[in-house]
PDB file of N, CA and C in Angstrom:
ATOM      1  N   MET A 145      28.429 -15.518 -14.143  1.00 56.00           N
ATOM      2  CA  MET A 145      27.244 -15.581 -13.259  1.00 56.00           C
ATOM      3  C   MET A 145      27.381 -16.820 -12.371  1.00 56.00           C
ATOM      4  N   SER A 146      27.154 -16.642 -11.090  1.00 62.00           N
ATOM      5  CA  SER A 146      27.276 -17.719 -10.051  1.00 62.00           C
ATOM      6  C   SER A 146      25.973 -18.383  -9.874  1.00 62.00           C
ATOM      7  N   ASN A 147      26.006 -19.664  -9.601  1.00 74.00           N
ATOM      8  CA  ASN A 147      24.869 -20.433  -9.245  1.00 74.00           C
ATOM      9  C   ASN A 147      24.682 -20.521  -7.759  1.00 74.00           C
ATOM     10  N   ILE A 148      25.440 -19.720  -7.057  1.00 78.00           N
ATOM     11  CA  ILE A 148      25.287 -19.762  -5.532  1.00 78.00           C
ATOM     12  C   ILE A 148      24.039 -18.989  -5.126  1.00 78.00           C
ATOM     13  N   THR A 149      23.180 -19.697  -4.374  1.00 76.00           N
ATOM     14  CA  THR A 149      22.040 -19.028  -3.846  1.00 76.00           C
ATOM     15  C   THR A 149      22.320 -18.587  -2.424  1.00 76.00           C
ATOM     16  N   PRO A 150      21.975 -17.328  -2.037  1.00 72.00           N
ATOM     17  CA  PRO A 150      22.275 -16.859  -0.730  1.00 72.00           C
ATOM     18  C   PRO A 150      21.460 -17.704   0.230  1.00 72.00           C
ATOM     19  N   ARG A 151      22.124 -18.029   1.344  1.00 74.00           N
ATOM     20  CA  ARG A 151      21.374 -18.783   2.408  1.00 74.00           C
ATOM     21  C   ARG A 151      20.411 -17.933   3.070  1.00 74.00           C
ATOM     22  N   PRO A 152      19.180 -18.380   3.230  1.00 77.00           N
ATOM     23  CA  PRO A 152      18.162 -17.530   3.925  1.00 77.00           C
ATOM     24  C   PRO A 152      18.524 -17.338   5.404  1.00 77.00           C
ATOM     25  N   GLN A 153      18.240 -16.258   5.923  1.00 87.00           N
ATOM     26  CA  GLN A 153      18.514 -15.953   7.338  1.00 87.00           C
ATOM     27  C   GLN A 153      17.546 -16.744   8.222  1.00 87.00           C
ATOM     28  N   ALA A 154      18.008 -17.210   9.292  1.00 92.00           N
ATOM     29  CA  ALA A 154      17.195 -18.013  10.206  1.00 92.00           C
ATOM     30  C   ALA A 154      16.297 -17.160  11.098  1.00 92.00           C
ATOM     31  N   LEU A 155      15.214 -17.705  11.397  1.00 94.00           N
ATOM     32  CA  LEU A 155      14.299 -17.073  12.407  1.00 94.00           C
ATOM     33  C   LEU A 155      14.902 -17.237  13.787  1.00 94.00           C
ATOM     34  N   THR A 156      14.979 -16.187  14.490  1.00 96.00           N
ATOM     35  CA  THR A 156      15.430 -16.208  15.828  1.00 96.00           C
ATOM     36  C   THR A 156      14.426 -15.545  16.763  1.00 96.00           C
ATOM     37  N   THR A 157      14.473 -15.855  18.056  1.00 97.00           N
ATOM     38  CA  THR A 157      13.643 -15.257  19.022  1.00 97.00           C
ATOM     39  C   THR A 157      14.537 -14.740  20.106  1.00 97.00           C
ATOM     40  N   ILE A 158      14.292 -13.583  20.638  1.00 97.00           N
ATOM     41  CA  ILE A 158      14.957 -13.018  21.756  1.00 97.00           C
ATOM     42  C   ILE A 158      13.953 -12.605  22.802  1.00 97.00           C
ATOM     43  N   VAL A 159      14.389 -12.567  24.050  1.00 97.00           N
ATOM     44  CA  VAL A 159      13.593 -12.027  25.103  1.00 97.00           C
ATOM     45  C   VAL A 159      13.636 -10.474  25.036  1.00 97.00           C
ATOM     46  N   ALA A 160      12.425  -9.983  24.861  1.00 96.00           N
ATOM     47  CA  ALA A 160      12.362  -8.547  24.657  1.00 96.00           C
ATOM     48  C   ALA A 160      12.731  -7.730  25.986  1.00 96.00           C
ATOM     49  N   THR A 161      13.336  -6.636  25.772  1.00 95.00           N
ATOM     50  CA  THR A 161      13.640  -5.729  26.898  1.00 95.00           C
ATOM     51  C   THR A 161      12.845  -4.427  26.658  1.00 95.00           C
ATOM     52  N   GLU A 162      13.005  -3.538  27.561  1.00 95.00           N
ATOM     53  CA  GLU A 162      12.270  -2.264  27.393  1.00 95.00           C
ATOM     54  C   GLU A 162      12.636  -1.518  26.077  1.00 95.00           C
ATOM     55  N   GLN A 163      13.860  -1.628  25.665  1.00 97.00           N
ATOM     56  CA  GLN A 163      14.247  -0.976  24.432  1.00 97.00           C
ATOM     57  C   GLN A 163      13.419  -1.523  23.140  1.00 97.00           C
ATOM     58  N   HIS A 164      12.965  -2.770  23.307  1.00 97.00           N
ATOM     59  CA  HIS A 164      12.173  -3.406  22.143  1.00 97.00           C
ATOM     60  C   HIS A 164      10.732  -3.017  22.144  1.00 97.00           C
ATOM     61  N   LEU A 165      10.235  -2.406  23.175  1.00 97.00           N
ATOM     62  CA  LEU A 165       8.742  -2.233  23.303  1.00 97.00           C
ATOM     63  C   LEU A 165       8.174  -1.306  22.176  1.00 97.00           C
ATOM     64  N   PRO A 166       8.898  -0.263  21.764  1.00 98.00           N
ATOM     65  CA  PRO A 166       8.273   0.457  20.653  1.00 98.00           C
ATOM     66  C   PRO A 166       8.176  -0.356  19.375  1.00 98.00           C
ATOM     67  N   ILE A 167       9.145  -1.171  19.160  1.00 98.00           N
ATOM     68  CA  ILE A 167       9.104  -2.021  17.984  1.00 98.00           C
ATOM     69  C   ILE A 167       7.901  -3.057  18.070  1.00 98.00           C
ATOM     70  N   ILE A 168       7.686  -3.568  19.251  1.00 98.00           N
ATOM     71  CA  ILE A 168       6.577  -4.477  19.457  1.00 98.00           C
ATOM     72  C   ILE A 168       5.198  -3.776  19.273  1.00 98.00           C
ATOM     73  N   ALA A 169       5.097  -2.569  19.778  1.00 98.00           N
ATOM     74  CA  ALA A 169       3.926  -1.694  19.625  1.00 98.00           C
ATOM     75  C   ALA A 169       3.664  -1.462  18.195  1.00 98.00           C
ATOM     76  N   SER A 170       4.678  -1.167  17.432  1.00 98.00           N
ATOM     77  CA  SER A 170       4.554  -0.948  16.000  1.00 98.00           C
ATOM     78  C   SER A 170       4.025  -2.256  15.292  1.00 98.00           C
ATOM     79  N   LEU A 171       4.647  -3.381  15.617  1.00 98.00           N
ATOM     80  CA  LEU A 171       4.276  -4.648  15.046  1.00 98.00           C
ATOM     81  C   LEU A 171       2.798  -4.957  15.427  1.00 98.00           C
ATOM     82  N   ALA A 172       2.416  -4.715  16.622  1.00 98.00           N
ATOM     83  CA  ALA A 172       1.060  -4.900  17.033  1.00 98.00           C
ATOM     84  C   ALA A 172       0.045  -4.110  16.185  1.00 98.00           C
ATOM     85  N   ARG A 173       0.383  -2.787  15.993  1.00 98.00           N
ATOM     86  CA  ARG A 173      -0.440  -1.953  15.154  1.00 98.00           C
ATOM     87  C   ARG A 173      -0.610  -2.584  13.762  1.00 98.00           C
ATOM     88  N   ASP A 174       0.524  -2.931  13.161  1.00 98.00           N
ATOM     89  CA  ASP A 174       0.462  -3.519  11.818  1.00 98.00           C
ATOM     90  C   ASP A 174      -0.383  -4.798  11.721  1.00 98.00           C
ATOM     91  N   ILE A 175      -0.016  -5.705  12.638  1.00 97.00           N
ATOM     92  CA  ILE A 175      -0.663  -7.012  12.733  1.00 97.00           C
ATOM     93  C   ILE A 175      -2.228  -6.850  12.959  1.00 97.00           C
ATOM     94  N   TRP A 176      -2.615  -6.149  13.999  1.00 98.00           N
ATOM     95  CA  TRP A 176      -4.010  -5.985  14.306  1.00 98.00           C
ATOM     96  C   TRP A 176      -4.767  -5.403  13.195  1.00 98.00           C
ATOM     97  N   ASN A 177      -4.148  -4.351  12.644  1.00 98.00           N
ATOM     98  CA  ASN A 177      -4.928  -3.655  11.467  1.00 98.00           C
ATOM     99  C   ASN A 177      -4.892  -4.461  10.233  1.00 98.00           C
ATOM    100  N   LEU A 178      -4.029  -5.423  10.062  1.00 97.00           N
ATOM    101  CA  LEU A 178      -4.090  -6.299   8.880  1.00 97.00           C
ATOM    102  C   LEU A 178      -4.985  -7.489   9.017  1.00 97.00           C
ATOM    103  N   TYR A 179      -4.983  -8.063  10.204  1.00 97.00           N
ATOM    104  CA  TYR A 179      -5.647  -9.356  10.331  1.00 97.00           C
ATOM    105  C   TYR A 179      -7.017  -9.293  11.072  1.00 97.00           C
ATOM    106  N   TYR A 180      -7.236  -8.279  11.873  1.00 98.00           N
ATOM    107  CA  TYR A 180      -8.476  -8.322  12.662  1.00 98.00           C
ATOM    108  C   TYR A 180      -9.707  -7.575  12.089  1.00 98.00           C
ATOM    109  N   PRO A 181      -9.576  -6.713  11.096  1.00 97.00           N
ATOM    110  CA  PRO A 181     -10.751  -5.971  10.681  1.00 97.00           C
ATOM    111  C   PRO A 181     -11.931  -6.886  10.160  1.00 97.00           C
ATOM    112  N   SER A 182     -11.606  -8.104   9.705  1.00 97.00           N
ATOM    113  CA  SER A 182     -12.670  -8.955   9.233  1.00 97.00           C
ATOM    114  C   SER A 182     -13.405  -9.675  10.413  1.00 97.00           C
ATOM    115  N   ILE A 183     -12.803  -9.502  11.593  1.00 97.00           N
ATOM    116  CA  ILE A 183     -13.328 -10.241  12.780  1.00 97.00           C
ATOM    117  C   ILE A 183     -13.999  -9.265  13.799  1.00 97.00           C
ATOM    118  N   ILE A 184     -13.344  -8.114  13.979  1.00 98.00           N
ATOM    119  CA  ILE A 184     -13.923  -7.152  14.973  1.00 98.00           C
ATOM    120  C   ILE A 184     -13.914  -5.777  14.341  1.00 98.00           C
ATOM    121  N   SER A 185     -14.586  -4.879  14.999  1.00 98.00           N
ATOM    122  CA  SER A 185     -14.707  -3.450  14.429  1.00 98.00           C
ATOM    123  C   SER A 185     -13.351  -2.737  14.544  1.00 98.00           C
ATOM    124  N   GLN A 186     -13.201  -1.694  13.774  1.00 98.00           N
ATOM    125  CA  GLN A 186     -11.987  -0.840  13.936  1.00 98.00           C
ATOM    126  C   GLN A 186     -11.930  -0.177  15.280  1.00 98.00           C
ATOM    127  N   ALA A 187     -13.082   0.164  15.786  1.00 98.00           N
ATOM    128  CA  ALA A 187     -13.082   0.761  17.123  1.00 98.00           C
ATOM    129  C   ALA A 187     -12.607  -0.179  18.159  1.00 98.00           C
ATOM    130  N   GLN A 188     -12.902  -1.422  18.118  1.00 98.00           N
ATOM    131  CA  GLN A 188     -12.421  -2.467  19.001  1.00 98.00           C
ATOM    132  C   GLN A 188     -10.911  -2.656  18.813  1.00 98.00           C
ATOM    133  N   ILE A 189     -10.442  -2.669  17.598  1.00 98.00           N
ATOM    134  CA  ILE A 189      -9.037  -2.762  17.405  1.00 98.00           C
ATOM    135  C   ILE A 189      -8.339  -1.616  17.985  1.00 98.00           C
ATOM    136  N   ASP A 190      -8.776  -0.407  17.705  1.00 98.00           N
ATOM    137  CA  ASP A 190      -8.178   0.765  18.315  1.00 98.00           C
ATOM    138  C   ASP A 190      -8.158   0.714  19.853  1.00 98.00           C
ATOM    139  N   TYR A 191      -9.236   0.264  20.410  1.00 98.00           N
ATOM    140  CA  TYR A 191      -9.305   0.093  21.853  1.00 98.00           C
ATOM    141  C   TYR A 191      -8.217  -0.831  22.377  1.00 98.00           C
ATOM    142  N   MET A 192      -8.108  -2.068  21.763  1.00 97.00           N
ATOM    143  CA  MET A 192      -7.199  -3.082  22.205  1.00 97.00           C
ATOM    144  C   MET A 192      -5.762  -2.538  22.030  1.00 97.00           C
ATOM    145  N   LEU A 193      -5.484  -1.885  20.980  1.00 98.00           N
ATOM    146  CA  LEU A 193      -4.131  -1.315  20.786  1.00 98.00           C
ATOM    147  C   LEU A 193      -3.840  -0.324  21.848  1.00 98.00           C
ATOM    148  N   SER A 194      -4.744   0.589  22.090  1.00 97.00           N
ATOM    149  CA  SER A 194      -4.567   1.663  23.110  1.00 97.00           C
ATOM    150  C   SER A 194      -4.364   1.084  24.594  1.00 97.00           C
ATOM    151  N   GLN A 195      -5.034   0.022  24.884  1.00 97.00           N
ATOM    152  CA  GLN A 195      -5.055  -0.544  26.175  1.00 97.00           C
ATOM    153  C   GLN A 195      -3.942  -1.526  26.437  1.00 97.00           C
ATOM    154  N   ARG A 196      -3.507  -2.259  25.444  1.00 96.00           N
ATOM    155  CA  ARG A 196      -2.631  -3.355  25.665  1.00 96.00           C
ATOM    156  C   ARG A 196      -1.284  -3.203  24.872  1.00 96.00           C
ATOM    157  N   TYR A 197      -1.210  -2.418  23.815  1.00 97.00           N
ATOM    158  CA  TYR A 197      -0.119  -2.513  22.940  1.00 97.00           C
ATOM    159  C   TYR A 197       0.631  -1.226  22.683  1.00 97.00           C
ATOM    160  N   THR A 198       0.490  -0.243  23.612  1.00 97.00           N
ATOM    161  CA  THR A 198       1.342   0.927  23.607  1.00 97.00           C
ATOM    162  C   THR A 198       2.609   0.497  24.236  1.00 97.00           C
ATOM    163  N   ALA A 199       3.719   1.265  24.054  1.00 96.00           N
ATOM    164  CA  ALA A 199       4.926   0.960  24.783  1.00 96.00           C
ATOM    165  C   ALA A 199       4.713   0.900  26.294  1.00 96.00           C
ATOM    166  N   GLN A 200       3.891   1.898  26.765  1.00 97.00           N
ATOM    167  CA  GLN A 200       3.690   2.021  28.200  1.00 97.00           C
ATOM    168  C   GLN A 200       2.943   0.834  28.731  1.00 97.00           C
ATOM    169  N   ALA A 201       1.892   0.338  27.989  1.00 96.00           N
ATOM    170  CA  ALA A 201       1.131  -0.831  28.409  1.00 96.00           C
ATOM    171  C   ALA A 201       1.995  -2.040  28.372  1.00 96.00           C
ATOM    172  N   LEU A 202       2.831  -2.204  27.368  1.00 97.00           N
ATOM    173  CA  LEU A 202       3.696  -3.306  27.254  1.00 97.00           C
ATOM    174  C   LEU A 202       4.713  -3.325  28.392  1.00 97.00           C
ATOM    175  N   LYS A 203       5.207  -2.129  28.819  1.00 96.00           N
ATOM    176  CA  LYS A 203       6.088  -2.000  29.929  1.00 96.00           C
ATOM    177  C   LYS A 203       5.399  -2.517  31.204  1.00 96.00           C
ATOM    178  N   ARG A 204       4.139  -2.149  31.391  1.00 95.00           N
ATOM    179  CA  ARG A 204       3.367  -2.672  32.581  1.00 95.00           C
ATOM    180  C   ARG A 204       3.289  -4.165  32.588  1.00 95.00           C
ATOM    181  N   SER A 205       3.110  -4.695  31.433  1.00 93.00           N
ATOM    182  CA  SER A 205       2.970  -6.182  31.299  1.00 93.00           C
ATOM    183  C   SER A 205       4.369  -6.797  31.586  1.00 93.00           C
ATOM    184  N   LEU A 206       5.414  -6.224  31.036  1.00 92.00           N
ATOM    185  CA  LEU A 206       6.777  -6.767  31.206  1.00 92.00           C
ATOM    186  C   LEU A 206       7.192  -6.654  32.650  1.00 92.00           C
ATOM    187  N   ASP A 207       6.705  -5.652  33.395  1.00 93.00           N
ATOM    188  CA  ASP A 207       7.077  -5.420  34.764  1.00 93.00           C
ATOM    189  C   ASP A 207       6.447  -6.471  35.751  1.00 93.00           C
ATOM    190  N   LYS A 208       5.444  -7.178  35.284  1.00 92.00           N
ATOM    191  CA  LYS A 208       4.795  -8.146  36.133  1.00 92.00           C
ATOM    192  C   LYS A 208       5.713  -9.327  36.392  1.00 92.00           C
ATOM    193  N   LYS A 209       5.699  -9.844  37.569  1.00 88.00           N
ATOM    194  CA  LYS A 209       6.630 -10.918  37.992  1.00 88.00           C
ATOM    195  C   LYS A 209       6.315 -12.138  37.068  1.00 88.00           C
ATOM    196  N   GLY A 210       7.406 -12.647  36.436  1.00 90.00           N
ATOM    197  CA  GLY A 210       7.347 -13.820  35.590  1.00 90.00           C
ATOM    198  C   GLY A 210       6.915 -13.589  34.164  1.00 90.00           C
ATOM    199  N   ALA A 211       6.711 -12.291  33.827  1.00 93.00           N
ATOM    200  CA  ALA A 211       6.238 -11.980  32.454  1.00 93.00           C
ATOM    201  C   ALA A 211       7.450 -11.871  31.542  1.00 93.00           C
ATOM    202  N   THR A 212       7.193 -12.480  30.375  1.00 96.00           N
ATOM    203  CA  THR A 212       8.257 -12.463  29.256  1.00 96.00           C
ATOM    204  C   THR A 212       7.495 -12.127  27.981  1.00 96.00           C
ATOM    205  N   ILE A 213       8.158 -11.272  27.197  1.00 96.00           N
ATOM    206  CA  ILE A 213       7.708 -11.050  25.839  1.00 96.00           C
ATOM    207  C   ILE A 213       8.822 -11.467  24.918  1.00 96.00           C
ATOM    208  N   LEU A 214       8.528 -12.268  23.895  1.00 97.00           N
ATOM    209  CA  LEU A 214       9.481 -12.699  22.921  1.00 97.00           C
ATOM    210  C   LEU A 214       9.358 -11.891  21.642  1.00 97.00           C
ATOM    211  N   LEU A 215      10.447 -11.508  21.013  1.00 98.00           N
ATOM    212  CA  LEU A 215      10.472 -10.876  19.775  1.00 98.00           C
ATOM    213  C   LEU A 215      11.106 -11.817  18.746  1.00 98.00           C
ATOM    214  N   ALA A 216      10.326 -12.060  17.671  1.00 98.00           N
ATOM    215  CA  ALA A 216      10.840 -12.878  16.604  1.00 98.00           C
ATOM    216  C   ALA A 216      11.452 -12.044  15.532  1.00 98.00           C
ATOM    217  N   GLN A 217      12.573 -12.497  15.051  1.00 97.00           N
ATOM    218  CA  GLN A 217      13.340 -11.726  14.086  1.00 97.00           C
ATOM    219  C   GLN A 217      13.872 -12.684  12.895  1.00 97.00           C
ATOM    220  N   ILE A 218      13.964 -12.112  11.742  1.00 95.00           N
ATOM    221  CA  ILE A 218      14.733 -12.740  10.688  1.00 95.00           C
ATOM    222  C   ILE A 218      15.850 -11.751  10.402  1.00 95.00           C
ATOM    223  N   GLY A 219      17.078 -12.200  10.683  1.00 91.00           N
ATOM    224  CA  GLY A 219      18.232 -11.199  10.624  1.00 91.00           C
ATOM    225  C   GLY A 219      17.887 -10.065  11.602  1.00 91.00           C
ATOM    226  N   PRO A 220      18.032  -8.813  11.204  1.00 91.00           N
ATOM    227  CA  PRO A 220      17.716  -7.746  12.036  1.00 91.00           C
ATOM    228  C   PRO A 220      16.285  -7.229  11.951  1.00 91.00           C
ATOM    229  N   MET A 221      15.452  -7.849  11.167  1.00 94.00           N
ATOM    230  CA  MET A 221      14.026  -7.440  10.996  1.00 94.00           C
ATOM    231  C   MET A 221      13.113  -8.116  11.976  1.00 94.00           C
ATOM    232  N   ALA A 222      12.477  -7.320  12.751  1.00 97.00           N
ATOM    233  CA  ALA A 222      11.407  -7.816  13.654  1.00 97.00           C
ATOM    234  C   ALA A 222      10.183  -8.228  12.841  1.00 97.00           C
ATOM    235  N   ILE A 223       9.721  -9.487  13.068  1.00 96.00           N
ATOM    236  CA  ILE A 223       8.574  -9.931  12.332  1.00 96.00           C
ATOM    237  C   ILE A 223       7.337 -10.385  13.165  1.00 96.00           C
ATOM    238  N   GLY A 224       7.541 -10.512  14.491  1.00 97.00           N
ATOM    239  CA  GLY A 224       6.415 -10.940  15.299  1.00 97.00           C
ATOM    240  C   GLY A 224       6.768 -10.909  16.787  1.00 97.00           C
ATOM    241  N   TYR A 225       5.860 -11.247  17.600  1.00 97.00           N
ATOM    242  CA  TYR A 225       6.108 -11.238  19.028  1.00 97.00           C
ATOM    243  C   TYR A 225       5.156 -12.282  19.662  1.00 97.00           C
ATOM    244  N   ALA A 226       5.453 -12.634  20.908  1.00 97.00           N
ATOM    245  CA  ALA A 226       4.650 -13.531  21.651  1.00 97.00           C
ATOM    246  C   ALA A 226       4.646 -13.019  23.081  1.00 97.00           C
ATOM    247  N   MET A 227       3.465 -13.068  23.701  1.00 92.00           N
ATOM    248  CA  MET A 227       3.380 -12.579  25.141  1.00 92.00           C
ATOM    249  C   MET A 227       2.832 -13.705  25.946  1.00 92.00           C
TER     250      MET A 227
END
């Protein structure tokens, strides 16, 4: 038996491209539905997700001059985003 502990993978961020938008939309659904129900109604969460966090809405945001969306990853797993 080895006493070697696997090295944890580092957190990295990348600049999101159009191919990452479905991943970000999925993260947004998970995050909003996990953290916001105690703050705002489910109807408001659903509205925000439909208006700002679909792949199409994210594409419109990304297309704005100077806009950047960052995708946070640990190894190959996407864990968050910043707009």
